[in-house]
Each structure stands twice: as structure tokens, then as C-alpha cells.
Amino acid sequence: MEIWPGKPYPLGASYDGSGTNFALYSSVADKVELCLLDDELNETRVELREVDAAVWHAYIPNIAPGQRYGYRVYGPYEPENGHRCDPTKLLLDPYAKAISGQAGPDESLYSYSFSDPSQLNQLDSLPHTMHAVVVNPYFDWGHDRPPAHKYHESVIYEAHVRGLTQTNPNLPEELRGTYAGIAHPSTIEYLKKLGITAIELMPCHQFVNDDHLIEKGLSNYWGYNTIGFFAPQNTYAANKTPGSEVAEFKSMVKALHDADIEVIMDVVYNHTAEGNHLGPTISFRGIDNASYYRLVDQDKAHYFDTTGTGNSLLMRSPAVLQLIMDSLRYWAAEMHVDGFRFDLASTLARQFHEVDKLSAFFDLIHQDPIVSQVKLIAEPWDIGDGGYQVGGFPPLWTEWNGKYRDTVRDFWRGEFSTLPEFASRFTGSSDLYQSSGRLPVASINFVTAHDGFTMRDLVSFNEKHNEANLEGNADGESHNRSWNCGAEGKTEDRDIIELRNQQQRNFLVTLMLSQGVPMLLHGDEYGRSQNGNNNVYCQDNELSWMNWDWNEDQAEMFKFTCKVIALRRSHPVFRRRRFFKGASARGGESEWREIEWFTPAGQHMTENEWRQDYARALTIFLNGHAISEPDDYGRPIDDANFLVMINAAAEPVLFTLPDRSTSDEWVTVINTVNPDDVSVHAEGATIELPPHSTFVLKELTSPLQTVAE
């Protein structure tokens, strides 16, 4: 075998059409062997003799895509000093573009003996671990272009590759649960009909199935257990040929782009699947443990953990920062994804102990000409001290607004003294973002997400029901801010069912008409239930998958969701780029009358009325003729006027329409009690809003508008 010196950059395995360059970073290694594997897993070991700046490298002619490989790293095994090199473990390339197989469960993956943890385990892990695969980087993108939807025009749909497609009867069986299933015309037609602009896919980086879940007959469904930051999850590929998942993922992105839908990836750069000091040695731990992981300063045998998973990546390590930036750049530039949602993003800002928005991680993101231009969404919390950082991320970043979720849930379940904060969240959360120069689109608004109840369960259960997770119902959030509407779980009581449908519609209208960027959880558009389980991380089955066999209520819910999304996308008054001028909540009116607040009696809200702890009802006037911002071409925006009438009380409330129309008439475009309502009301008329309801009225300027709506 010819072996040339090769180059130290780029890291990983790089095929150029004639051969492959291999490069691996390890500052602690004494020797590194590249292990080339054949189909029977026989290995050919090649010692890497070239080392530049702690990067071990070689170029081997005629090594082609599909070649499986791994590394054996020789060096100190001194856990007390933070070093865990173990050449009996075949190690996964941190920069592997594709990964073959799965890991464990097997004792050979661990560097200690199960019978006596003080003794080293010399079992070879090669037959039981994952293997890196050389990939073909060439792909015909054709005329692919990023849809580049502006944040304020975006509607994000959080989905799971398997959950969205696994039971879809319109898909061929071999495509269900795969990237190809999402790329299928049936799936894309559904997403287009719904009206979303971006699909946010739950983790698609290669992840590891936890041993303790496998032993229980469960699995890591969500995938927040990453081991390969460059490789698409191989179990989501319809084509099972090693390495083919890369082209399949690219084909999915290309198909979604053709449909004008962006692809956002949920990424987990805060920890890896190797866990704590008792975890397996799969990759980073055996390559350079102290460079990749944050260790306890006074006890380097243990890991500093702010993620709850056993370890945290060392965010002040140049190797870690380079890994993350190289990964982000690869997915944006080579895989054409349009943005990233960062799991437990507060951990990424912990360069030392505190969450620091001036950390090196943010500096690198902001100066990068590629990564800084895609959508960057933070989950702005972790479990460490000071980890809750909603509103605390720097410009360029948007955030999952957990305060929006909590406030909207509390308001619609009837909690006291929630009206003022509800108004603030509805208008873009200026109290969180405006002082730092950010815009309403910094707020990713959501009522439900993968972690927690679905929207249907939010109105059907007061308590979590996670028994299927086999953890004694101790896992998952216990304070869900939910209301079961009168019965726990399934019921045949039609009045309760109607109230639940009504509450779901209230949530959907609030979400889609709030300033900021709405995010919808997959299945909420029709009322998907998880039977009260608010933590389906280990449920890769019908409990968590989409159900495509809808009853009449579900079909009507989908129709309503499409309608309210279309309303948002048709009217810029609901998706402003800037905050309202001047105070917009607690009695203040915007300087240009862009928004006004009225009591049900049609009078301007007073400070005293905002303070009433029992206040549950109000009218919001949105002035479409006074939007103080130009369109993309510098032209003034002129939209219709709207009244949003809200009654979250348990009794009916009589509303009087305020004097705000230039045409003296309003047409009903949304009614969460009767979705078919298109009635017309004169200015000054009274309307009785039933309990727990929302009406949206549009200024009627032409008789034809009634038909159009």
C-alpha cells in the first residue's frame, strides 16, 4: 500500500477522486494507527507518522468512497490526570462524514472491567462499535438555492424524521421513517398545504442508542445523544449502503428547497454520547479526553456536567471550537441546510463557569461569513447555575421563548394576573429583546415542542402519564401549566371535547397572530395525542409518531390551522419586523396608533384595568394603515385593520366594537367557537363572545372581501 504524507487540513477523511487524505487531532497521543476495514471487518493498520500541530495525517491513493475505517490511539491512560487513551478501542473519527453500524451494548466498548471497575478492560471493541465511512463529496445540486425566508415571514414546523413519515399511508413502506420519505411528493404536498416555510428537524447527527434503554426494550427516539457531528443519522436512510445517507440527506434538502421550504437542523454541540466517567470509549474520550471534555478542576477523573447527560464539551478548547465551527460550516455549505437550533445553548456560552454572551463561541459564530448568515436559534437554557438565559443571547440569535410558552398557557387556562404579560408576549416580548437592539423576530414563539405535552394533551391532561417510559412516572416536567377541561384524558363527553377543540384553536390563533416567529409542533395541526406522556424521548412507536387516520374533529382542526397560518402569511400587520413605537402593553398606546387596547366595552384600557387580577378579556386593534416600516423595496406597507377579541374567562362577555374602521363594517375571519363564521358586523355593534374564545375581525372595504376570506 502506498502511503503519502498527506496534509493536516482538513480534518477527517477527504476523498479527491484519486485517493483519500486522513487527518486526526490528538495532542496527547504517542502513536496513532489508521485502521482500514473490509466487509468482514478485517483491519489493515497504517501508522500515521506525519504530525503537524498535533494533527496526525496521511494520504492513501486508491482509497475510495465506501471505505470503512477507524483509529487506534496510543498514549497515557491516566484518568486522574484526565487522559483515557486505550488502543484496544477502535475509535470513531470525530470528523466522519458517514458512519456505519451502531454501538453496543457490549463490555468491549468500556475501558474498565464490569466485574472490577478498577481493572482495565482489554477487549477489542472493533466488532461492536461504529465505523467511519469515506464519502463521495460530489453531488448534483442542479439549480438549488436557499429559500432565504426572512424571519418575520417564517412559520417553523418542528418535526422528527421518523415521527413525521413512519405511518404515512401515502408513502411506500421502504421510504417511511427516512430522509427520502420527507423528500417524497406526498410529504412535501402536505407541508405546502399546511403553509409552513421551514421544517426544523430533530437531531439528524449520528447518535447512539443508550444501553439502559435497550435493556428495557426502549430506544433513544429523540436522538439527543450525538457521536458524529458531520454524519447524518444512518438509521434514517432508506438506502442502507454505508455512506449513501449523505446523498439521501442532500436529496431531501434539494426537494424541500424546490418547494420553497427551508431546512433547520436541531443540533447538540453541548455534549456527546460517551457520557460520564463510566461511559463507553467510542471516539473523543480515547482520542484526547482532556482536550474535548470539560473535567472537574480538582478531580480530572470526573466530568463537569451542565447538560444532565454526564459530560459537557470544553468550550474554551481550540479543538472543540474548531470542531463545532467546521461542523456548522459543513452542514451549511456542503449539505445546504438553512439554519440551526442549538440544544441547551447556554452550555455553549460557558467558556469558564458562567454563561457569557461574550464567549469565544459567539465571537466565532459572528465573524464567520457562512455560519453568521444562516438562521441561528438558541434553546436559551441548561441545568447549570445561571443557565436560564431567555432574552440574554446576543444579536444575530433568535431564541425559543420559554416565557411566551408559559404565559400563553397560563392565560388560556385562566390563571390570575396574566393579562399584562400576555399582552407583552403577543406583541413580540419587547421587555426581553428591545433593550439590546434586537427585533421581535428574536422571539421564537411556541406553545408546545417535542419536550412536553402536545397541544391536544395540553387541553386533555392535568398530570403527566409517563408510565410507558418505565421510570415510575418520575421523568418529565411535572408543572405543565395544562388544563384538562373537565376530565383527565379520553372522554366521550361531547361538551368537553368541544371545549378542548376550542382551546386548541385559541392556542393556534394566539401563536400565529403574535409578533415574532411562530413554531408549530408536528401533529398539533390536527390534534395529535401522546396519551398524556410529556417525555416521549424513548418511545419510537405509535405513541410518538404522526397518526394519519383522522376523525372528523382532526380533519377540521387541520383545516383551521391552514386557515390561520394563511391569514398570518397574507397580512404583514401580524408579522412586523420592528416593535410597535412606544409602549404597547399595560395601557400604553403606540405613538403612531399602530396598536391600541380596548376593554370589552370598547373603551381604551386604563392602568387600573390592566392591574385587575381577574381580567380575562380585551380587544386588540391592529392598524394595518400605520405600519411604520417599509417593505423590501422601500415602499410603505399598507394592510387591512384588524380587531382581535379575546375572552379567556369562564363566562360569556359582551363586546362592543370600537370606532376604528374607515368603512363602518367588519367581517369575521376567525371564530374559535364556530370556525365557519363569516358574519359581518357594523361599527359599534355588540358581540357576545362565548367562554374561552377568540374572534378576529377584518375591516371590510369591499363586499367581495367576504367571499374572498
XYZ file of C-alpha atoms in Angstrom:
709
model
C 0.000 0.000 0.000
C 1.317 3.416 -0.953
C 1.244 5.914 1.909
C 1.994 9.563 1.228
C 2.495 12.264 3.873
C -0.790 13.992 3.129
C -1.966 17.199 4.781
C -3.104 18.180 8.284
C -6.103 20.078 6.904
C -8.947 19.497 6.573
C -9.513 17.113 9.452
C -11.335 13.878 8.720
C -11.264 11.752 5.579
C -11.233 13.793 2.353
C -11.672 11.999 -0.966
C -10.374 13.907 -4.019
C -11.172 11.497 -6.834
C -7.830 9.673 -6.701
C -7.395 8.823 -3.045
C -8.190 9.935 0.469
C -6.430 12.198 2.947
C -6.831 11.233 6.606
C -6.213 13.715 9.426
C -6.883 13.326 13.162
C -6.247 15.774 16.013
C -4.759 14.428 19.256
C -2.438 16.456 21.452
C -1.914 13.583 23.894
C -1.184 10.644 21.559
C 2.182 8.897 21.396
C 1.161 6.932 18.293
C -1.884 6.805 16.022
C -2.937 3.954 13.761
C -5.439 4.313 10.936
C -7.419 1.075 10.682
C -8.913 0.247 7.278
C -11.737 -2.315 7.434
C -13.032 -4.696 4.784
C -16.563 -6.091 4.578
C -15.725 -8.838 7.101
C -14.230 -6.225 9.451
C -10.696 -7.438 8.934
C -8.442 -4.488 9.605
C -5.311 -3.173 7.968
C -3.406 -0.885 10.304
C -1.476 2.087 8.941
C 0.670 4.071 11.356
C 0.360 7.823 10.833
C 3.905 9.149 11.056
C 3.284 12.736 9.966
C 2.322 15.119 12.782
C 1.768 18.866 12.438
C 0.383 20.931 15.331
C -0.976 17.768 16.993
C -2.680 16.642 13.774
C -1.730 13.129 12.624
C -2.161 12.646 8.884
C -1.512 10.631 5.720
C -2.762 10.390 2.140
C -3.501 6.952 0.668
C -4.070 6.625 -3.087
C -6.953 4.494 -4.360
C -8.925 4.644 -1.093
C -12.422 5.320 -2.417
C -15.873 6.210 -1.053
C -17.419 3.364 0.906
C -14.164 2.503 2.681
C -14.778 1.918 6.401
C -12.136 2.945 8.882
C -11.344 3.868 12.482
C -8.388 4.846 14.668
C -6.388 3.346 17.499
C -4.717 5.961 19.672
C -1.767 5.060 21.892
C -0.990 7.294 24.843
C -1.468 7.686 28.589
C -4.373 6.071 30.369
C -4.376 8.246 33.473
C -7.942 9.162 34.413
C -6.705 11.076 37.463
C -4.893 13.405 35.024
C -7.739 13.489 32.516
C -6.196 11.095 29.970
C -8.013 7.968 28.734
C -6.128 6.646 25.680
C -6.915 2.993 25.046
C -5.696 1.334 21.805
C -7.927 -1.698 22.382
C -10.851 0.511 21.405
C -11.423 1.260 17.721
C -12.262 4.953 17.707
C -14.673 6.822 15.509
C -13.268 9.773 13.559
C -14.814 12.937 15.080
C -14.971 14.325 11.528
C -16.533 11.234 9.932
C -18.924 12.305 7.155
C -20.777 8.999 7.352
C -20.956 6.260 9.974
C -21.709 2.575 9.597
C -23.383 0.388 12.188
C -24.397 1.041 15.779
C -22.568 0.922 19.099
C -23.136 -1.752 21.729
C -24.282 -2.619 24.177
C -21.119 -4.613 24.842
C -18.466 -4.594 27.567
C -15.728 -4.225 24.952
C -16.733 -0.582 24.463
C -15.663 0.235 28.025
C -12.106 0.722 29.226
C -12.790 -0.886 32.588
C -13.967 -4.311 33.628
C -17.614 -4.607 34.614
C -16.714 -7.139 37.316
C -13.942 -4.940 38.741
C -14.014 -1.273 37.589
C -10.515 -0.752 38.968
C -9.146 -3.126 36.312
C -8.517 -2.221 32.669
C -10.645 -3.933 30.046
C -8.525 -5.229 27.153
C -11.417 -6.447 24.982
C -11.252 -5.197 21.400
C -14.269 -3.057 20.548
C -13.967 -3.327 16.750
C -16.835 -5.848 16.197
C -19.223 -3.942 18.456
C -18.653 -0.296 17.663
C -19.461 2.147 14.852
C -17.151 2.682 11.897
C -16.419 5.833 9.925
C -17.008 5.728 6.170
C -15.219 7.638 3.408
C -17.841 9.511 1.371
C -18.119 10.902 -2.116
C -18.359 14.691 -1.713
C -19.726 15.233 -5.220
C -23.462 15.812 -5.685
C -25.513 17.365 -8.457
C -27.311 20.228 -6.737
C -28.666 21.480 -10.058
C -30.213 24.893 -9.592
C -30.659 24.510 -5.852
C -30.924 27.782 -3.981
C -31.762 28.592 -0.370
C -35.348 29.855 0.009
C -33.931 32.547 2.340
C -37.224 33.352 4.015
C -36.886 36.353 6.265
C -37.515 35.633 9.909
C -40.669 37.727 10.082
C -42.131 35.808 7.145
C -41.275 32.406 8.606
C -43.526 29.737 10.075
C -41.422 26.927 11.551
C -42.612 23.329 11.825
C -40.732 21.201 14.363
C -40.717 17.594 13.180
C -38.999 14.241 13.603
C -37.860 12.290 10.533
C -39.450 9.048 11.699
C -42.327 10.606 13.588
C -43.495 12.560 10.562
C -43.279 9.786 7.996
C -43.344 6.386 9.701
C -47.082 5.705 9.353
C -47.933 7.836 6.328
C -50.004 5.517 4.091
C -49.168 7.627 1.039
C -45.503 6.667 1.285
C -44.001 3.406 0.015
C -43.142 1.271 3.039
C -39.425 1.354 2.289
C -39.423 5.172 2.482
C -41.264 5.502 5.773
C -39.166 6.904 8.604
C -36.454 8.179 6.257
C -34.994 11.270 4.648
C -36.389 10.005 1.348
C -39.813 9.857 2.981
C -39.649 13.553 3.774
C -38.489 14.274 0.214
C -41.444 12.315 -1.209
C -44.039 14.450 -3.052
C -46.745 13.309 -0.627
C -44.924 14.738 2.396
C -43.983 17.937 0.620
C -47.542 18.425 -0.620
C -48.756 18.113 2.982
C -46.235 20.693 4.232
C -47.126 23.087 1.426
C -50.834 22.737 2.131
C -50.193 23.472 5.792
C -48.369 26.655 4.815
C -45.135 26.376 6.783
C -41.919 27.945 5.441
C -39.310 25.890 7.332
C -39.070 22.400 8.761
C -36.954 22.119 11.903
C -35.750 18.539 12.073
C -34.984 16.999 15.429
C -31.418 15.625 15.703
C -30.134 14.135 12.454
C -26.489 13.969 13.505
C -25.414 10.387 14.126
C -26.398 9.448 17.662
C -26.034 6.455 19.971
C -28.835 4.379 21.443
C -28.431 4.259 25.218
C -27.622 0.884 26.758
C -30.088 1.333 29.616
C -32.914 1.985 27.148
C -32.019 -1.020 25.006
C -32.106 -3.211 28.126
C -35.683 -2.013 28.770
C -36.784 -2.664 25.210
C -36.902 1.081 24.510
C -34.725 3.323 22.348
C -33.424 6.869 22.069
C -36.147 8.234 19.800
C -35.337 11.944 20.053
C -31.637 11.493 19.286
C -30.109 13.995 21.714
C -27.082 11.745 22.133
C -24.727 12.770 19.355
C -21.499 10.978 18.483
C -20.942 12.196 14.895
C -21.221 15.918 14.244
C -20.706 15.597 10.477
C -22.615 12.402 9.724
C -26.368 12.077 9.037
C -28.076 9.503 11.259
C -27.734 6.275 9.288
C -30.978 4.641 10.509
C -32.960 7.419 8.772
C -31.645 6.391 5.352
C -33.804 4.312 3.022
C -30.670 3.158 1.193
C -28.686 1.036 3.652
C -25.411 1.111 1.696
C -22.795 2.671 4.044
C -22.314 6.317 3.131
C -25.443 6.610 0.986
C -27.218 8.591 3.697
C -25.190 11.658 2.721
C -26.622 11.827 -0.803
C -30.086 10.944 0.522
C -29.976 13.809 3.014
C -28.835 16.193 0.273
C -31.659 14.993 -1.983
C -34.135 15.724 0.823
C -32.810 19.257 1.237
C -32.908 19.820 -2.511
C -36.530 18.622 -2.742
C -37.622 20.842 0.143
C -35.836 23.821 -1.372
C -37.612 23.173 -4.665
C -40.837 23.510 -2.665
C -39.594 26.787 -1.108
C -39.213 25.169 2.325
C -36.131 25.769 4.446
C -34.369 23.056 6.444
C -33.299 23.864 10.006
C -31.338 21.268 11.988
C -31.664 20.689 15.716
C -28.019 20.260 16.770
C -26.448 19.031 20.009
C -22.982 20.541 20.449
C -23.099 20.682 24.245
C -22.201 17.041 24.987
C -21.520 13.680 23.350
C -22.861 10.157 23.699
C -19.828 8.963 25.673
C -21.434 10.021 28.956
C -19.658 10.347 32.288
C -16.575 8.569 33.653
C -18.440 5.257 33.488
C -19.427 5.696 29.846
C -18.120 3.894 26.757
C -14.986 4.838 24.812
C -16.248 5.376 21.278
C -14.395 8.415 19.969
C -13.406 11.651 21.736
C -12.642 10.050 25.098
C -9.981 7.785 23.649
C -8.567 10.360 21.218
C -7.908 13.295 23.562
C -10.191 13.289 26.577
C -8.837 16.439 28.242
C -8.991 18.492 25.044
C -12.600 17.616 24.200
C -14.337 17.403 27.584
C -14.744 19.748 30.495
C -13.318 17.992 33.551
C -13.742 18.827 37.223
C -10.791 21.096 38.032
C -9.833 19.353 41.247
C -10.840 15.867 40.120
C -9.998 15.242 36.471
C -11.263 11.666 36.605
C -14.792 13.130 36.574
C -16.682 15.331 34.133
C -18.170 18.782 34.720
C -21.766 18.403 33.563
C -24.260 21.214 32.867
C -26.353 19.143 30.453
C -27.609 16.292 32.622
C -26.099 13.745 30.246
C -22.810 13.034 32.003
C -20.420 15.351 30.172
C -20.046 18.780 28.590
C -17.737 19.739 25.760
C -14.871 22.064 26.729
C -15.904 25.359 25.167
C -12.545 27.037 25.728
C -10.646 24.317 23.862
C -9.457 25.306 20.352
C -10.088 21.717 19.220
C -13.732 21.865 20.356
C -14.362 25.305 18.909
C -12.849 24.236 15.599
C -14.923 21.039 15.596
C -18.168 22.953 16.115
C -17.390 25.632 13.548
C -16.187 23.104 10.977
C -19.365 21.091 11.529
C -21.683 24.096 11.196
C -19.867 25.296 8.111
C -20.027 21.824 6.561
C -23.776 21.479 7.043
C -24.449 24.986 5.742
C -22.041 24.958 2.790
C -21.952 21.293 1.749
C -25.335 19.997 2.888
C -27.177 23.267 2.112
C -29.149 23.479 5.359
C -30.627 26.871 6.173
C -30.156 27.154 9.905
C -29.595 25.513 13.250
C -31.446 25.195 16.533
C -28.875 24.732 19.316
C -29.877 22.346 22.088
C -29.048 23.628 25.607
C -27.269 26.588 24.050
C -26.353 28.119 27.412
C -23.730 25.384 27.798
C -22.065 26.589 24.592
C -21.625 30.008 26.195
C -19.853 28.610 29.267
C -16.264 29.334 28.345
C -15.436 29.189 32.034
C -18.221 28.814 34.620
C -20.808 31.481 33.880
C -22.945 31.793 30.793
C -21.187 34.607 28.918
C -22.596 36.184 25.772
C -19.074 37.500 25.072
C -17.609 33.989 24.987
C -15.323 32.806 22.191
C -18.120 30.672 20.757
C -20.236 33.717 19.939
C -17.220 35.585 18.572
C -16.509 32.742 16.163
C -20.132 32.498 15.050
C -20.475 36.233 14.454
C -17.321 36.611 12.383
C -17.886 33.542 10.215
C -19.025 34.601 6.724
C -21.092 31.425 6.238
C -22.486 30.470 9.646
C -23.389 34.034 10.623
C -25.739 34.251 7.639
C -27.966 31.269 8.391
C -30.757 31.096 10.945
C -29.370 30.683 14.475
C -31.894 29.585 17.103
C -30.921 29.032 20.731
C -32.578 26.900 23.334
C -31.504 29.503 25.899
C -31.097 27.373 28.994
C -29.239 24.435 30.527
C -29.309 22.859 34.009
C -26.217 24.662 35.341
C -26.108 27.711 37.615
C -27.476 30.770 35.832
C -28.427 28.639 32.861
C -31.853 30.184 32.170
C -30.995 32.882 29.633
C -34.222 33.757 27.807
C -33.559 37.231 26.409
C -29.842 37.006 27.132
C -28.340 35.938 23.815
C -26.525 38.438 21.579
C -27.717 39.915 18.255
C -27.927 37.560 15.237
C -29.511 34.961 17.536
C -33.148 34.103 17.974
C -34.396 32.156 20.983
C -37.008 29.645 21.932
C -39.072 31.969 24.100
C -39.930 29.822 27.118
C -41.654 32.793 28.748
C -44.012 33.028 25.790
C -44.939 29.359 26.186
C -45.554 29.664 29.920
C -47.542 32.909 29.704
C -49.829 31.796 26.889
C -50.548 28.512 28.649
C -51.316 30.273 31.930
C -53.541 32.868 30.295
C -55.733 30.380 28.468
C -56.106 28.084 31.477
C -57.396 31.046 33.495
C -54.542 31.949 35.836
C -54.896 35.251 37.702
C -52.969 38.406 36.748
C -51.710 37.122 33.404
C -53.232 39.719 31.065
C -50.353 42.278 31.132
C -47.675 39.696 30.389
C -49.887 38.056 27.781
C -50.044 41.426 26.010
C -46.266 41.716 26.127
C -45.737 38.240 24.687
C -48.389 38.835 21.998
C -46.573 41.960 20.827
C -43.123 40.376 20.490
C -41.676 40.401 24.039
C -40.057 43.830 23.794
C -39.230 43.591 27.510
C -36.826 40.751 26.679
C -35.270 41.884 23.413
C -35.678 45.571 22.635
C -33.127 46.998 25.095
C -30.313 45.014 23.440
C -31.207 46.226 19.966
C -32.918 43.024 18.907
C -36.188 42.796 16.994
C -39.480 40.928 17.554
C -38.136 38.067 15.437
C -35.626 37.321 18.210
C -38.572 35.526 19.807
C -39.350 32.049 18.509
C -42.876 31.744 19.858
C -44.183 28.307 20.744
C -46.879 26.792 22.912
C -45.689 23.205 22.577
C -42.500 21.494 21.420
C -41.164 17.947 21.328
C -40.308 18.198 25.037
C -43.636 18.247 26.858
C -47.314 17.797 26.101
C -48.674 18.041 22.583
C -51.296 20.744 22.137
C -54.064 18.160 22.337
C -52.678 16.745 25.567
C -52.212 20.255 26.957
C -56.005 20.608 26.994
C -56.708 16.977 27.966
C -54.475 16.235 30.968
C -53.717 17.938 34.267
C -50.949 15.458 35.085
C -48.251 13.687 33.085
C -48.724 9.996 32.335
C -45.266 8.674 31.504
C -45.624 5.129 32.780
C -44.625 3.710 29.380
C -41.114 5.110 29.929
C -40.607 2.582 32.759
C -39.306 5.214 35.169
C -42.208 5.149 37.605
C -43.692 8.321 36.084
C -40.814 10.248 37.682
C -39.389 11.607 34.423
C -40.632 14.636 32.515
C -41.871 18.028 33.663
C -44.451 17.935 36.462
C -45.579 21.568 36.174
C -47.129 21.660 32.713
C -49.496 24.631 33.037
C -52.164 22.460 31.457
C -55.938 22.162 31.940
C -57.899 19.040 31.068
C -61.156 20.955 30.511
C -63.070 18.812 32.971
C -61.870 15.225 32.576
C -58.468 13.556 32.657
C -57.627 12.029 29.300
C -60.037 10.416 26.890
C -63.731 11.169 27.285
C -66.974 10.671 25.397
C -68.451 13.887 26.826
C -69.088 15.994 23.733
C -69.119 19.278 25.669
C -65.615 18.597 26.989
C -64.412 17.545 23.541
C -65.759 20.758 22.007
C -64.096 22.852 24.716
C -60.792 21.091 24.082
C -61.081 21.774 20.352
C -61.889 25.378 21.128
C -58.856 25.749 23.402
C -56.584 24.272 20.751
C -57.892 26.803 18.266
C -57.272 29.576 20.803
C -53.663 28.467 21.125
C -53.230 28.278 17.363
C -54.673 31.755 16.786
C -52.580 33.271 19.570
C -49.447 31.622 18.219
C -49.940 32.621 14.594
C -51.056 36.200 15.237
C -48.367 37.079 17.805
C -45.438 39.225 16.719
C -42.260 37.148 16.448
C -41.691 33.810 14.701
C -44.245 31.026 15.300
C -43.134 27.417 15.720
C -45.664 24.605 15.435
C -45.032 21.096 16.767
C -45.707 18.383 14.204
C -49.145 16.905 14.690
C -50.568 19.891 16.551
C -52.141 20.977 13.282
C -54.673 18.147 13.645
C -54.584 17.385 17.379
C -52.018 14.614 17.826
C -52.035 12.981 21.283
C -49.342 11.100 23.198
C -51.873 9.862 25.783
C -50.542 12.292 28.371
C -46.875 11.288 28.016
C -44.857 14.520 28.108
C -41.436 12.922 27.634
C -41.538 10.504 24.688
C -37.753 10.610 24.252
C -37.641 6.795 24.373
C -40.878 5.979 22.546
C -40.104 5.144 18.926
C -43.603 3.827 18.244
C -47.195 4.858 17.556
C -47.256 6.857 20.804
C -44.938 9.468 19.307
C -45.479 9.057 15.561
C -47.984 11.015 13.497
C -51.371 9.349 13.088
C -52.765 9.814 9.590
C -56.139 8.179 10.232
C -58.029 11.308 11.269
C -61.511 11.588 12.686
C -63.813 14.473 11.726
C -62.570 16.710 14.555
C -58.959 16.229 13.484
C -59.708 16.969 9.846
C -61.478 20.167 10.879
C -58.549 21.126 13.131
C -56.136 20.740 10.222
C -58.375 22.889 8.041
C -58.491 25.568 10.746
C -54.707 25.505 11.207
C -54.160 26.016 7.480
C -56.583 28.915 7.600
C -54.907 30.766 10.449
C -51.409 30.219 9.003
C -52.648 31.610 5.684
C -54.086 34.625 7.492
C -50.728 35.364 9.093
C -48.803 34.979 5.856
C -51.264 37.177 3.935
C -51.123 40.149 6.285
C -47.926 41.952 7.350
C -49.741 43.510 10.293
C -49.297 40.136 12.093
C -45.605 39.736 11.221
C -43.923 43.085 11.697
C -40.157 43.412 11.513
C -39.988 46.058 14.235
C -41.529 46.648 17.630
C -44.511 48.946 17.960
C -43.426 52.538 18.510
C -43.743 53.424 22.188
C -45.433 51.412 24.916
C -47.554 48.571 23.617
C -48.856 46.939 26.781
C -50.317 47.784 30.210
C -52.363 50.734 28.993
C -49.811 52.376 26.727
C -50.704 53.123 23.147
C -48.140 53.078 20.358
C -47.037 56.506 19.194
C -48.469 56.066 15.690
C -51.623 54.218 16.766
C -50.188 51.012 15.333
C -51.809 49.078 18.148
C -54.487 50.004 20.673
C -56.001 48.135 23.587
C -59.699 48.230 24.461
C -61.922 46.839 27.159
C -64.822 44.643 26.049
C -66.946 47.788 26.313
C -64.896 49.391 23.540
C -63.071 51.851 25.807
C -59.313 52.319 25.996
C -57.746 50.160 28.697
C -56.687 52.056 31.800
C -53.798 51.183 34.095
C -56.271 50.046 36.717
C -57.946 47.705 34.260
C -54.602 46.174 33.354
C -53.954 45.523 37.044
C -57.202 43.674 37.725
C -56.145 40.148 38.595
C -59.391 38.728 37.220
C -59.073 40.460 33.818
C -59.521 37.859 31.106
C -60.974 39.779 28.166
C -59.836 42.571 25.844
C -59.868 43.797 22.260
C -56.658 44.485 20.360
C -56.802 46.907 17.432
C -54.058 46.357 14.847
C -53.756 49.277 12.449
C -52.710 47.998 9.058
C -52.623 51.533 7.662
C -49.957 52.688 10.129
C -47.178 50.137 9.851
C -44.057 52.221 10.455
C -41.701 50.181 8.301
C -41.130 49.803 4.552
C -41.294 46.627 2.529
C -38.239 45.008 0.920
C -38.275 47.613 -1.837
C -38.559 50.639 0.431
C -42.249 51.157 -0.229
C -44.633 51.888 2.651
C -46.694 48.910 3.802
C -50.458 49.291 3.784
C -52.567 46.461 5.190
C -56.090 45.975 6.458
C -57.143 46.853 10.000
C -57.957 44.020 12.384
C -59.679 43.550 15.728
C -58.547 40.610 17.856
C -61.203 39.976 20.506
C -60.212 37.629 23.304
C -62.320 36.134 26.086
C -60.358 33.713 28.261
C -62.963 33.880 31.032
C -65.238 31.004 32.023
C -68.370 33.021 31.246
C -69.605 34.841 28.142
C -68.600 38.500 27.759
C -70.373 41.184 25.721
C -68.012 43.094 23.432
C -68.660 46.444 21.739
C -66.719 47.096 18.549
C -64.588 50.239 18.946
C -64.733 53.093 16.437
C -61.694 52.178 14.355
C -62.975 51.292 10.869
C -62.879 53.573 7.842
C -65.684 51.598 6.239
C -68.013 51.096 9.229
C -68.105 47.297 8.812
C -66.062 44.316 9.989
C -66.104 40.752 8.697
C -65.344 37.760 10.920
C -62.294 35.885 9.641
C -61.562 33.770 12.745
C -64.012 32.396 15.293
C -62.586 29.671 17.548
C -66.081 28.537 18.589
C -67.565 28.395 15.094
C -64.755 28.246 12.511
C -67.254 28.662 9.648
C -68.448 32.065 10.902
C -68.081 34.829 8.259
C -70.637 37.226 9.716
C -70.407 40.972 9.124
C -70.743 43.476 11.978
C -71.309 47.205 11.924
C -69.034 49.574 13.803
C -70.309 49.980 17.364
C -72.183 46.679 17.265
C -72.125 44.314 20.208
C -70.981 40.702 20.019
C -71.258 38.160 22.804
C -68.067 36.120 22.932
C -68.621 32.691 24.475
C -66.279 31.495 27.250
C -62.743 30.609 26.162
C -62.964 32.106 22.689
C -61.191 34.337 20.193
C -62.768 36.306 17.361
C -60.688 38.053 14.702
C -62.453 40.700 12.620
C -61.091 42.342 9.500
C -62.077 45.777 8.254
C -64.450 45.268 5.337
C -63.625 47.657 2.492
C -65.349 45.763 -0.332
C -68.329 43.392 -0.461
C -66.150 40.938 -2.356
C -63.862 40.540 0.629
C -66.420 38.465 2.494
C -66.310 35.846 -0.260
C -62.502 36.063 -0.542
C -61.963 35.421 3.147
